[in-house]
mmCIF file with all atom_site columns, C-alpha atoms in Angstrom:
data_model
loop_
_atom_site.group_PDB
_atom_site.id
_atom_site.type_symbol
_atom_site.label_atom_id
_atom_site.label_alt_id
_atom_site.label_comp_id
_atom_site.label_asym_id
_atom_site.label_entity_id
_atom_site.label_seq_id
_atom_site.pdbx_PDB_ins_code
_atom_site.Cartn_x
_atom_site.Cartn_y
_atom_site.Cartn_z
_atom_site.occupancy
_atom_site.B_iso_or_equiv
_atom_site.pdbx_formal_charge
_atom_site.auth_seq_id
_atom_site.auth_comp_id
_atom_site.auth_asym_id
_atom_site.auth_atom_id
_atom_site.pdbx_PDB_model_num
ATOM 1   C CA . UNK A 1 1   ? 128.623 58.616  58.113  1.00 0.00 ? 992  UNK A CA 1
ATOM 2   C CA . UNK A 1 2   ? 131.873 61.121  58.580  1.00 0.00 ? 993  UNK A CA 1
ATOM 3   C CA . UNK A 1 3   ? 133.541 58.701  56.658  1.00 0.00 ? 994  UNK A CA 1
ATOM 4   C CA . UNK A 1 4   ? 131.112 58.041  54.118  1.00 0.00 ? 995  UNK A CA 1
ATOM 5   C CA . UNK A 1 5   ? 131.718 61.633  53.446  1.00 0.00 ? 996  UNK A CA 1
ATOM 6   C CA . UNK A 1 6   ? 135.072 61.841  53.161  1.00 0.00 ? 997  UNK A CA 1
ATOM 7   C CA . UNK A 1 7   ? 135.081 59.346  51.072  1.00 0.00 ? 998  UNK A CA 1
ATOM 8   C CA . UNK A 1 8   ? 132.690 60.960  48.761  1.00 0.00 ? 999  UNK A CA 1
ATOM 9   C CA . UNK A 1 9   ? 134.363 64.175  48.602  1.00 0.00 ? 1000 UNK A CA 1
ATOM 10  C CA . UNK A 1 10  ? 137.298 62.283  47.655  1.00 0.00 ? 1001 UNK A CA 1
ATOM 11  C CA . UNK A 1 11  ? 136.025 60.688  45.067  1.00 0.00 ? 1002 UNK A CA 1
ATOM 12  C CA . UNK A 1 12  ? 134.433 63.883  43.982  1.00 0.00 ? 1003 UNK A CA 1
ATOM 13  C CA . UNK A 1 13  ? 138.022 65.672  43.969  1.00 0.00 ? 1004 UNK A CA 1
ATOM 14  C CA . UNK A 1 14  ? 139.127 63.046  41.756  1.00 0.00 ? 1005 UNK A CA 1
ATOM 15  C CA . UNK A 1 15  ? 136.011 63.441  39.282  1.00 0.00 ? 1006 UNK A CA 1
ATOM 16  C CA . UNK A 1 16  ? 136.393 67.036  39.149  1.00 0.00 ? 1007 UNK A CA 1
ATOM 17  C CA . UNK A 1 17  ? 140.003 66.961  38.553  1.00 0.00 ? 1008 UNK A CA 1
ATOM 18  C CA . UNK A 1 18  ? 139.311 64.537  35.881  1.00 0.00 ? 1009 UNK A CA 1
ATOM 19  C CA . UNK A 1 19  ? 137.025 67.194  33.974  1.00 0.00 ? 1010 UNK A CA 1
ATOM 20  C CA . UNK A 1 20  ? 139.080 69.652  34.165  1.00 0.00 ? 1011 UNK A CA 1
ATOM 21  C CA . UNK A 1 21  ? 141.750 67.037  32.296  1.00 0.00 ? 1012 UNK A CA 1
ATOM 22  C CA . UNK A 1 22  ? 139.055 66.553  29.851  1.00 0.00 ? 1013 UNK A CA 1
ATOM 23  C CA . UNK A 1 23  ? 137.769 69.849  29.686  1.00 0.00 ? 1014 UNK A CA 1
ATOM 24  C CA . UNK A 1 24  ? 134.364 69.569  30.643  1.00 0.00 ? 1015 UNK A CA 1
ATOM 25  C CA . UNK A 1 25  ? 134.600 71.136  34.261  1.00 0.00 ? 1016 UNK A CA 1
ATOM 26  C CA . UNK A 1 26  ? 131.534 73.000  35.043  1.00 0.00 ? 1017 UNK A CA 1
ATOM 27  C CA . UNK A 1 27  ? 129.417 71.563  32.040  1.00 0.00 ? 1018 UNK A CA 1
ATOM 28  C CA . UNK A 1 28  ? 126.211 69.227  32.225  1.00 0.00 ? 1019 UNK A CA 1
ATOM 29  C CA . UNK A 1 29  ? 127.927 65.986  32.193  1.00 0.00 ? 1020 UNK A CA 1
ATOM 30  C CA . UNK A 1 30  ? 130.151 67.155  35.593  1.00 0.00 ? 1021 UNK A CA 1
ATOM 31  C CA . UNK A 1 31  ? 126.948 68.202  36.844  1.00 0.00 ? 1022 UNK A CA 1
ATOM 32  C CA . UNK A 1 32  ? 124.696 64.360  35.776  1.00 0.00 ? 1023 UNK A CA 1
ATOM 33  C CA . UNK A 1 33  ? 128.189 62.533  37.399  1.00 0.00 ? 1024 UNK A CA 1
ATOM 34  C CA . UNK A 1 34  ? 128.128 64.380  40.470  1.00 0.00 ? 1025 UNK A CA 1
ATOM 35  C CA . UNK A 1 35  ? 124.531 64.137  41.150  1.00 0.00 ? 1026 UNK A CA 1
ATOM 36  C CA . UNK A 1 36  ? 124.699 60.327  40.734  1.00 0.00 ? 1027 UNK A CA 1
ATOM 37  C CA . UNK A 1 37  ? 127.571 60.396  43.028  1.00 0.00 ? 1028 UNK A CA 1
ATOM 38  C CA . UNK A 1 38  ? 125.823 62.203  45.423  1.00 0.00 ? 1029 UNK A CA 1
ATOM 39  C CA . UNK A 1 39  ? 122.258 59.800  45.252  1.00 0.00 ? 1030 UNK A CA 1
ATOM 40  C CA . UNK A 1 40  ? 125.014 56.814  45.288  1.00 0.00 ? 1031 UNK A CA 1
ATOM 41  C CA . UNK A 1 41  ? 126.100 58.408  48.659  1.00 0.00 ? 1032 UNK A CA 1
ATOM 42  C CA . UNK A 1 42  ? 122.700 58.981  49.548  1.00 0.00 ? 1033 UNK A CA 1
ATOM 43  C CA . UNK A 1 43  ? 121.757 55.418  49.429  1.00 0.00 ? 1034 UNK A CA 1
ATOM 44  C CA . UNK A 1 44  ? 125.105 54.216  50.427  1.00 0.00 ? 1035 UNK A CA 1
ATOM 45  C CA . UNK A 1 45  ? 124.425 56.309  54.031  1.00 0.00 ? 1036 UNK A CA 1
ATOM 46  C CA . UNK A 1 46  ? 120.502 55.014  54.313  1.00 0.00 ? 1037 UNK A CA 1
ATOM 47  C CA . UNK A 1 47  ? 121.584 51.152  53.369  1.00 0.00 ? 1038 UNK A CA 1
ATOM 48  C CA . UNK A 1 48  ? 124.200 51.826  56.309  1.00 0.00 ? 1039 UNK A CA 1
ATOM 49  C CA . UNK A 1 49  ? 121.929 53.235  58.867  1.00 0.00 ? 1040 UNK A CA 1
ATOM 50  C CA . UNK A 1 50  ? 118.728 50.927  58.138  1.00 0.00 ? 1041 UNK A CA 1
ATOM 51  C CA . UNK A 1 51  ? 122.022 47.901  59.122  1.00 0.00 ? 1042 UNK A CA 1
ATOM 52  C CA . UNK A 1 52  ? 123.067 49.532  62.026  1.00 0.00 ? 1043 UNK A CA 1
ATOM 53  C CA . UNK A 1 53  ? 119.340 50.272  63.488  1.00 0.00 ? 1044 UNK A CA 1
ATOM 54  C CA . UNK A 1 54  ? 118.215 46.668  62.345  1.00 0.00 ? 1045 UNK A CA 1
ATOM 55  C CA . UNK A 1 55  ? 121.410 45.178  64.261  1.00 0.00 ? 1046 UNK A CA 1
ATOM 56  C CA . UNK A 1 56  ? 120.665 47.960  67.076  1.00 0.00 ? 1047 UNK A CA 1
ATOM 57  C CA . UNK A 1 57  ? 117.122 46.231  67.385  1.00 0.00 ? 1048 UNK A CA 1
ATOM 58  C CA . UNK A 1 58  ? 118.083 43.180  66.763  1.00 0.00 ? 1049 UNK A CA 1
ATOM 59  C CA . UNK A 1 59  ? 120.792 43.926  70.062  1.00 0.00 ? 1050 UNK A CA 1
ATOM 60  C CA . UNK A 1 60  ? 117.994 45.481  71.844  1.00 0.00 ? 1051 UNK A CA 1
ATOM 61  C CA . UNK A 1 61  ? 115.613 42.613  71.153  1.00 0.00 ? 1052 UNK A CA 1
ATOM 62  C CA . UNK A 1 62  ? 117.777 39.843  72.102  1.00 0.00 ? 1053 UNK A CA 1
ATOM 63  C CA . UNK A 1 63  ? 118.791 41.852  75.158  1.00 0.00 ? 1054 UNK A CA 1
ATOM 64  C CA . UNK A 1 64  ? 114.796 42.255  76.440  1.00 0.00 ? 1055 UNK A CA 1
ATOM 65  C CA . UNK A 1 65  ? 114.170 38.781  75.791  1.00 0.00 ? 1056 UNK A CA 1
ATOM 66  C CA . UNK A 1 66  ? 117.696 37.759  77.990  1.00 0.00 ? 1057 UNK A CA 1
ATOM 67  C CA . UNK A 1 67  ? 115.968 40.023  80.970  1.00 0.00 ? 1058 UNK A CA 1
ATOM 68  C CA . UNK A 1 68  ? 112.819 38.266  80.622  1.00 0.00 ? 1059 UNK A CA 1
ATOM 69  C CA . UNK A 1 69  ? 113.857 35.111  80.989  1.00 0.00 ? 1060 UNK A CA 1
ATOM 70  C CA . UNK A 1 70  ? 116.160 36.049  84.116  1.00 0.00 ? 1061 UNK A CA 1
ATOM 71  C CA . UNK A 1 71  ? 112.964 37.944  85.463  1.00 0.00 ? 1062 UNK A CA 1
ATOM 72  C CA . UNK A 1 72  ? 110.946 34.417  85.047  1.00 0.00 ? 1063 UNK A CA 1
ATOM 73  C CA . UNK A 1 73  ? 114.064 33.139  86.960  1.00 0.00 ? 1064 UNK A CA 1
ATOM 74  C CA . UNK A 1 74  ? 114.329 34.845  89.368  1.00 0.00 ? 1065 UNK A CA 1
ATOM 75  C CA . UNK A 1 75  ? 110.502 35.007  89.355  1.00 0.00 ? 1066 UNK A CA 1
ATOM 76  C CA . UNK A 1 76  ? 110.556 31.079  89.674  1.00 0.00 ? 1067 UNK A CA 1
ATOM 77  C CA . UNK A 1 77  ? 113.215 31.012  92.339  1.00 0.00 ? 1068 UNK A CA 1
ATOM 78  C CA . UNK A 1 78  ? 111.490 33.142  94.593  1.00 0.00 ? 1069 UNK A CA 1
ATOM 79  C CA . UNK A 1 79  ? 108.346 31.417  94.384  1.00 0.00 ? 1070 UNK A CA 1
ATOM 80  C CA . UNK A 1 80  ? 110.568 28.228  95.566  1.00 0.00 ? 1071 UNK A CA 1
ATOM 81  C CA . UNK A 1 81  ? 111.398 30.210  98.062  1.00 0.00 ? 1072 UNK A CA 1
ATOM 82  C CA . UNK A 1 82  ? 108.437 30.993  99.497  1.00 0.00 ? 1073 UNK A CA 1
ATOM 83  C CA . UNK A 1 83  ? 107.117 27.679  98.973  1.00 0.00 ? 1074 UNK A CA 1
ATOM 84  C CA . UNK A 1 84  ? 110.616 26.415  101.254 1.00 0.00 ? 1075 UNK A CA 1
ATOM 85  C CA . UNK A 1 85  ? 109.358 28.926  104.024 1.00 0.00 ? 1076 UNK A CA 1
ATOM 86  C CA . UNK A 1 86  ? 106.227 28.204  103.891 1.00 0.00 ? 1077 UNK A CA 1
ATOM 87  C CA . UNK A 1 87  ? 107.059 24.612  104.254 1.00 0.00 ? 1078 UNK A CA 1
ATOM 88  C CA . UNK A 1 88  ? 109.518 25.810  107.092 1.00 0.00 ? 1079 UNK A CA 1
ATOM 89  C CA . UNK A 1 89  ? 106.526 27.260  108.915 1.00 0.00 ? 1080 UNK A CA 1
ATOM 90  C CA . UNK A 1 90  ? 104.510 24.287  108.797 1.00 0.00 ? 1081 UNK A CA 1
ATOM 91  C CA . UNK A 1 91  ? 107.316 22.333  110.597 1.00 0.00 ? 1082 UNK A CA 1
ATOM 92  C CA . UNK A 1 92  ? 107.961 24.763  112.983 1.00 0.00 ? 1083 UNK A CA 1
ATOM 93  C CA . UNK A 1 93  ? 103.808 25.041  113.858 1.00 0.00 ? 1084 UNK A CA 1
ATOM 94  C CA . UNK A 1 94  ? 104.256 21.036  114.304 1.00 0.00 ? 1085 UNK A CA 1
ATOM 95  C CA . UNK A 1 95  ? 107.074 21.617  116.391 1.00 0.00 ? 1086 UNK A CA 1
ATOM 96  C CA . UNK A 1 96  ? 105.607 23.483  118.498 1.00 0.00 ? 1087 UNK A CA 1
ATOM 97  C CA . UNK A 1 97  ? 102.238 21.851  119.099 1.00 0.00 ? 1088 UNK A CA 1
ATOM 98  C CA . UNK A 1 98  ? 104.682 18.891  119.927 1.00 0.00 ? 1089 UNK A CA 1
ATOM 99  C CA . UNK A 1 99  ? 106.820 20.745  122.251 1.00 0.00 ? 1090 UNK A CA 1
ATOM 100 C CA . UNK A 1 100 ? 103.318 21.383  123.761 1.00 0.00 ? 1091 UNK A CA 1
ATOM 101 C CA . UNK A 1 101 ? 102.027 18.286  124.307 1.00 0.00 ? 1092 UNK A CA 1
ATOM 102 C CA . UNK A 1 102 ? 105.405 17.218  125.614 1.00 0.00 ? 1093 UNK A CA 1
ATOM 103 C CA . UNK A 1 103 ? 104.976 20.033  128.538 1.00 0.00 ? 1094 UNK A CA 1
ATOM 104 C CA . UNK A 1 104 ? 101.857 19.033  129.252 1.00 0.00 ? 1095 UNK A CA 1
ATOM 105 C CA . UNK A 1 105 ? 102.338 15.215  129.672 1.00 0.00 ? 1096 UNK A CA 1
ATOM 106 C CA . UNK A 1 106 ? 105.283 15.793  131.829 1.00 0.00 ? 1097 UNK A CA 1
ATOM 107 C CA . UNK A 1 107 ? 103.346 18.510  133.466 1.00 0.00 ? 1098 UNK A CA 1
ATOM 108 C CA . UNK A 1 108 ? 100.801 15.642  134.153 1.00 0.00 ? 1099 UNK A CA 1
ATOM 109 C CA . UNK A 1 109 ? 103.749 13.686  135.553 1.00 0.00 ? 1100 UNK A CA 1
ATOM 110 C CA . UNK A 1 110 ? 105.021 16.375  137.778 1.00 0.00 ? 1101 UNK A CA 1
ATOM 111 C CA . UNK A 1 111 ? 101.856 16.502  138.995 1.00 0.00 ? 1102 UNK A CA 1
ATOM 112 C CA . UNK A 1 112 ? 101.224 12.930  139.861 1.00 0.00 ? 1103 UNK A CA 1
ATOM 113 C CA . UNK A 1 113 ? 105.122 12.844  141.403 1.00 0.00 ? 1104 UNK A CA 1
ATOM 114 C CA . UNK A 1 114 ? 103.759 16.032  143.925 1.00 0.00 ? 1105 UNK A CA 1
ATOM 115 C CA . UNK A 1 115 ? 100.963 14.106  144.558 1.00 0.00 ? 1106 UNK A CA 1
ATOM 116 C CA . UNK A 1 116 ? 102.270 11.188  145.606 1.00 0.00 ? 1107 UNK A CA 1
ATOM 117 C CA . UNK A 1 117 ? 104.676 12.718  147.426 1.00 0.00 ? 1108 UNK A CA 1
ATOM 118 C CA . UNK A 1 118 ? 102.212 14.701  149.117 1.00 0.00 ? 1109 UNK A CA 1
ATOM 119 C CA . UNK A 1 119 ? 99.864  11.403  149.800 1.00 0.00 ? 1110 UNK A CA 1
ATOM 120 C CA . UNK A 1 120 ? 103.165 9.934   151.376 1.00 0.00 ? 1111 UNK A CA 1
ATOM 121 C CA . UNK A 1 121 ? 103.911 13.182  153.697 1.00 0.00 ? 1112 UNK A CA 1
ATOM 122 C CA . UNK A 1 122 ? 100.301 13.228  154.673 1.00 0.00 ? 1113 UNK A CA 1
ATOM 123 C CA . UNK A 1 123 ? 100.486 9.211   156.008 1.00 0.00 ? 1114 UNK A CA 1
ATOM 124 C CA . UNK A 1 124 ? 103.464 9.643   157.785 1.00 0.00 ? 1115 UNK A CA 1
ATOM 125 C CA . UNK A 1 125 ? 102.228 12.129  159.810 1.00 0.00 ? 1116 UNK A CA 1
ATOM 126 C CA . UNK A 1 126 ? 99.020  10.757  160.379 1.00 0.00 ? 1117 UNK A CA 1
ATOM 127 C CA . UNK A 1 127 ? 100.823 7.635   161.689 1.00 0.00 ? 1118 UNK A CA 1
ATOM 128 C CA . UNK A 1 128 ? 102.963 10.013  163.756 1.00 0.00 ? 1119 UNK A CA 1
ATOM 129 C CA . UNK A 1 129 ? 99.576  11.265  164.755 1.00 0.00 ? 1120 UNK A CA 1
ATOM 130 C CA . UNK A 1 130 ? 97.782  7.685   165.729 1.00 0.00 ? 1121 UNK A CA 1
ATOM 131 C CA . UNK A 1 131 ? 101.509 6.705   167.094 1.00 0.00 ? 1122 UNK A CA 1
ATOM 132 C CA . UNK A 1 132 ? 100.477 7.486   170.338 1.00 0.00 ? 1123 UNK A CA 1
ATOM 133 C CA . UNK A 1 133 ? 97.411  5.741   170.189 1.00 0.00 ? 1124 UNK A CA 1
ATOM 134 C CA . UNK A 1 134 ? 98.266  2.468   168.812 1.00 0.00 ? 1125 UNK A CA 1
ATOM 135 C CA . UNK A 1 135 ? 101.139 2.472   172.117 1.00 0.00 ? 1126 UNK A CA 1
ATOM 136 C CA . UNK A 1 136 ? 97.628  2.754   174.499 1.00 0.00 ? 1127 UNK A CA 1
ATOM 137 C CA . UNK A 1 137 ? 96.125  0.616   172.529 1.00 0.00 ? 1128 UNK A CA 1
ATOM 138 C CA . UNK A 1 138 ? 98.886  -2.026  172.621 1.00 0.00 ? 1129 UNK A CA 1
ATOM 139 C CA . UNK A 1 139 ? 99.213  -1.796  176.249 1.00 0.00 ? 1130 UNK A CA 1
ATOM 140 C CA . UNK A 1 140 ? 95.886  -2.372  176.483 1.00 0.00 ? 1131 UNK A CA 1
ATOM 141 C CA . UNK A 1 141 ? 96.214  -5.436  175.228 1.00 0.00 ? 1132 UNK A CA 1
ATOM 142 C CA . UNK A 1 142 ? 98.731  -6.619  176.724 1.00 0.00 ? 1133 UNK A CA 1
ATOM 143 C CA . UNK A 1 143 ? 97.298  -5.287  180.457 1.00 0.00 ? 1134 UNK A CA 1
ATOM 144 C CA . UNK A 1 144 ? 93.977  -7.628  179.586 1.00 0.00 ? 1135 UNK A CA 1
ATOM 145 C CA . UNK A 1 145 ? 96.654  -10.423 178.894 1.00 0.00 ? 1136 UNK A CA 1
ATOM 146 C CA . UNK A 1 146 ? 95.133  -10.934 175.044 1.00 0.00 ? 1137 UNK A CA 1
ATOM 147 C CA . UNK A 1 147 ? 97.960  -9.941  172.762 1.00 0.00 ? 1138 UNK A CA 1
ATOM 148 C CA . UNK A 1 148 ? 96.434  -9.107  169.403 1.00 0.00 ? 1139 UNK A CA 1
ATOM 149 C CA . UNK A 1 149 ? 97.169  -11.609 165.925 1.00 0.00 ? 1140 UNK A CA 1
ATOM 150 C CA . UNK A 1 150 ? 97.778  -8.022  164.676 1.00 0.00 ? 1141 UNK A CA 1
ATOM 151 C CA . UNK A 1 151 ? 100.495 -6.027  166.592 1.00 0.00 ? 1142 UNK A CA 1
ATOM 152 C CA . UNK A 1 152 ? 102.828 -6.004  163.682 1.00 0.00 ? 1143 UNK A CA 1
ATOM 153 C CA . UNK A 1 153 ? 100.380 -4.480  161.778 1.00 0.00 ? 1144 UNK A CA 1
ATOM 154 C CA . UNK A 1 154 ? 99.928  -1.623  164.204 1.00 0.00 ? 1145 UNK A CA 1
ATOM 155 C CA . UNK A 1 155 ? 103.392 -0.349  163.640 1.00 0.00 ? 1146 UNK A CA 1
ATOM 156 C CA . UNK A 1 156 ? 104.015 0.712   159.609 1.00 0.00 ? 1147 UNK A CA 1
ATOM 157 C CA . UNK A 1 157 ? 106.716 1.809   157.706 1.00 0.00 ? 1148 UNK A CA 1
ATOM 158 C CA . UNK A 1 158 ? 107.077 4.785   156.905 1.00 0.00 ? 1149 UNK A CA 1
ATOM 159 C CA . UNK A 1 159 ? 104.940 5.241   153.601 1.00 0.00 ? 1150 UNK A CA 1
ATOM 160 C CA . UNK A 1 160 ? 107.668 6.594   150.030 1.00 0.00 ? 1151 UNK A CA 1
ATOM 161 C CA . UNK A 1 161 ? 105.919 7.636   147.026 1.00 0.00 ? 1152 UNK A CA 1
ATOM 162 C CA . UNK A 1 162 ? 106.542 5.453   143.768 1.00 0.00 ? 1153 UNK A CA 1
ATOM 163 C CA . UNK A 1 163 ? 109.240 5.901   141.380 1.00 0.00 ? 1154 UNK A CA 1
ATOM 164 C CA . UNK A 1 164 ? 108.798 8.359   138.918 1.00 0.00 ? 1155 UNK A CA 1
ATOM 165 C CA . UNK A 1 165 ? 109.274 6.788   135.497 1.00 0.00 ? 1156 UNK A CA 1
ATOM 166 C CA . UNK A 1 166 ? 110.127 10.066  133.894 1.00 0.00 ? 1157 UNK A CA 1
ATOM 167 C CA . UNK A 1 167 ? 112.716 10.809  136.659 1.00 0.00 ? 1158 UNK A CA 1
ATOM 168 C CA . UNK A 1 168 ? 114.129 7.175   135.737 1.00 0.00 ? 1159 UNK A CA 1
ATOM 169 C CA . UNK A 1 169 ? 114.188 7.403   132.062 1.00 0.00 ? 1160 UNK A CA 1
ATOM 170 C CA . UNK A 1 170 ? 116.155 11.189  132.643 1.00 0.00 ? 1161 UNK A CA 1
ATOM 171 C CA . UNK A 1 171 ? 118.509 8.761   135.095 1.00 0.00 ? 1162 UNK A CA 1
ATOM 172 C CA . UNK A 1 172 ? 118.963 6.018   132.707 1.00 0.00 ? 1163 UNK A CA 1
ATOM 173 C CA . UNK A 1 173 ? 119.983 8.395   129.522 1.00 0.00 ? 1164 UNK A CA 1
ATOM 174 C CA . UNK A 1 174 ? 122.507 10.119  131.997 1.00 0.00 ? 1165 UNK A CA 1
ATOM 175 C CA . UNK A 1 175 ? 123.943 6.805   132.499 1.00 0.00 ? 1166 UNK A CA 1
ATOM 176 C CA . UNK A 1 176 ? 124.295 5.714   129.051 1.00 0.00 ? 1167 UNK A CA 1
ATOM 177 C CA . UNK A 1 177 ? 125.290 9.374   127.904 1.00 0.00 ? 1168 UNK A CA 1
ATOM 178 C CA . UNK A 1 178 ? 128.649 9.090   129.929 1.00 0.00 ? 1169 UNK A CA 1
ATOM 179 C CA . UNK A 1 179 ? 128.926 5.357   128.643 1.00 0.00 ? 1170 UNK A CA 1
ATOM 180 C CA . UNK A 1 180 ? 131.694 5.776   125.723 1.00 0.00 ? 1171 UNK A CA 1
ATOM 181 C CA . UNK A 1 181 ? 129.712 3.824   122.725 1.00 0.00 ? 1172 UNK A CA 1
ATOM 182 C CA . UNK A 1 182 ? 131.651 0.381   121.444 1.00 0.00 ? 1173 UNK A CA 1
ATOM 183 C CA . UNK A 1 183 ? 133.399 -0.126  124.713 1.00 0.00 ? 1174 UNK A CA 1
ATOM 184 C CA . UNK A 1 184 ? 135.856 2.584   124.309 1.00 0.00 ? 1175 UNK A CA 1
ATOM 185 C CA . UNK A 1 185 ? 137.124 4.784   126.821 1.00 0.00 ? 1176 UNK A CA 1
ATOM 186 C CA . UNK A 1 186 ? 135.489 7.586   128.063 1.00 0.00 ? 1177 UNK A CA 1
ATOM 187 C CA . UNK A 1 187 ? 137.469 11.039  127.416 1.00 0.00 ? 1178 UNK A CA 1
ATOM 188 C CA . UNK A 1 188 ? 137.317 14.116  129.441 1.00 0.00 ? 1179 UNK A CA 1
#
């Protein structure tokens, strides 16, 4: 607009300089010229300003619609985020109830393993228990001059619990684990 002024009073210089050439500085004509000039300036400035605000809004419009669509971006994203979570946490629950079962079927293992082992403790010392019995018993026997068909079975082994499969699988994984795969050798 500062220039649009200058230029004006420029150009109004000039005109007046020009009447005064011709001789009609100050009349009615100087005065018709100069106030077209000046509504020529006047809708020079307003033409100017209505294209700068309609590029300013145009600027400003093009801008909001470049944040909206980032906002529905980023909107979007974070919804497959949350979707990625919430798919997280429905692993991790199944996880975990599997992580449970697991403890509680070698829990039940353990168990049985104590058990057994218990079962076996509790026979060998009833046998040491009955030891002294079955000696009577087999003199006896021997002192009414009838050995018994079933002396060896008077005298058992000492009873061992079973194997414990679990215990075995553990074992057999150690094994392999320390095997180096394709018949390499194993590094330390």
């Amino acid at each position: 607009m500062r220039e649009l002024d200058r230029q004006a009073a420029l150009q109004r210089s000039r005109a007046d300089a020009a009447a005064v050439g011709a001789g009609a500085f100050g009349g009615s004509r100087q005065g018709v010229q100069r106030a077209e000039a000046d509504r020529g300036l006047q809708q020079v400035k307003a033409d100017t300003l209505s294209k700068l605000l309609a590029s300013g809004f145009g600027t400003a419009l093009q801008a909001a619609q470049n944040a909206g669509r980032l906002s529905g971006g980023l909107g979007q994203a974070f919804g497959t985020l949350a979707g990625t979570t919430g798919d997280i946490g429905r692993l991790q629950q199944a996880l975990g109830q599997a992580d449970i079962s697991q403890l509680s079927q070698l829990g039940a293992l353990r168990q049985g393993q104590s058990q057994a082992e218990l079962d076996a403790q509790r026979q060998n010392l009833l046998q040491q228990a009955q030891e002294p019995f079955t000696r009577l018993q087999l003199g006896q026997n021997l002192l009414q001059g009838m050995p018994s068909a079933s002396i060896p079975s008077t005298f058992q082994q000492a009873t061992t619990p079973g194997a414990n499969p679990f215990l075995q699988g553990i074992g057999a994984y150690t094994t392999l684990s320390q095997i180096a795969p394709f018949g390499g050798s194993k590094s330390t």
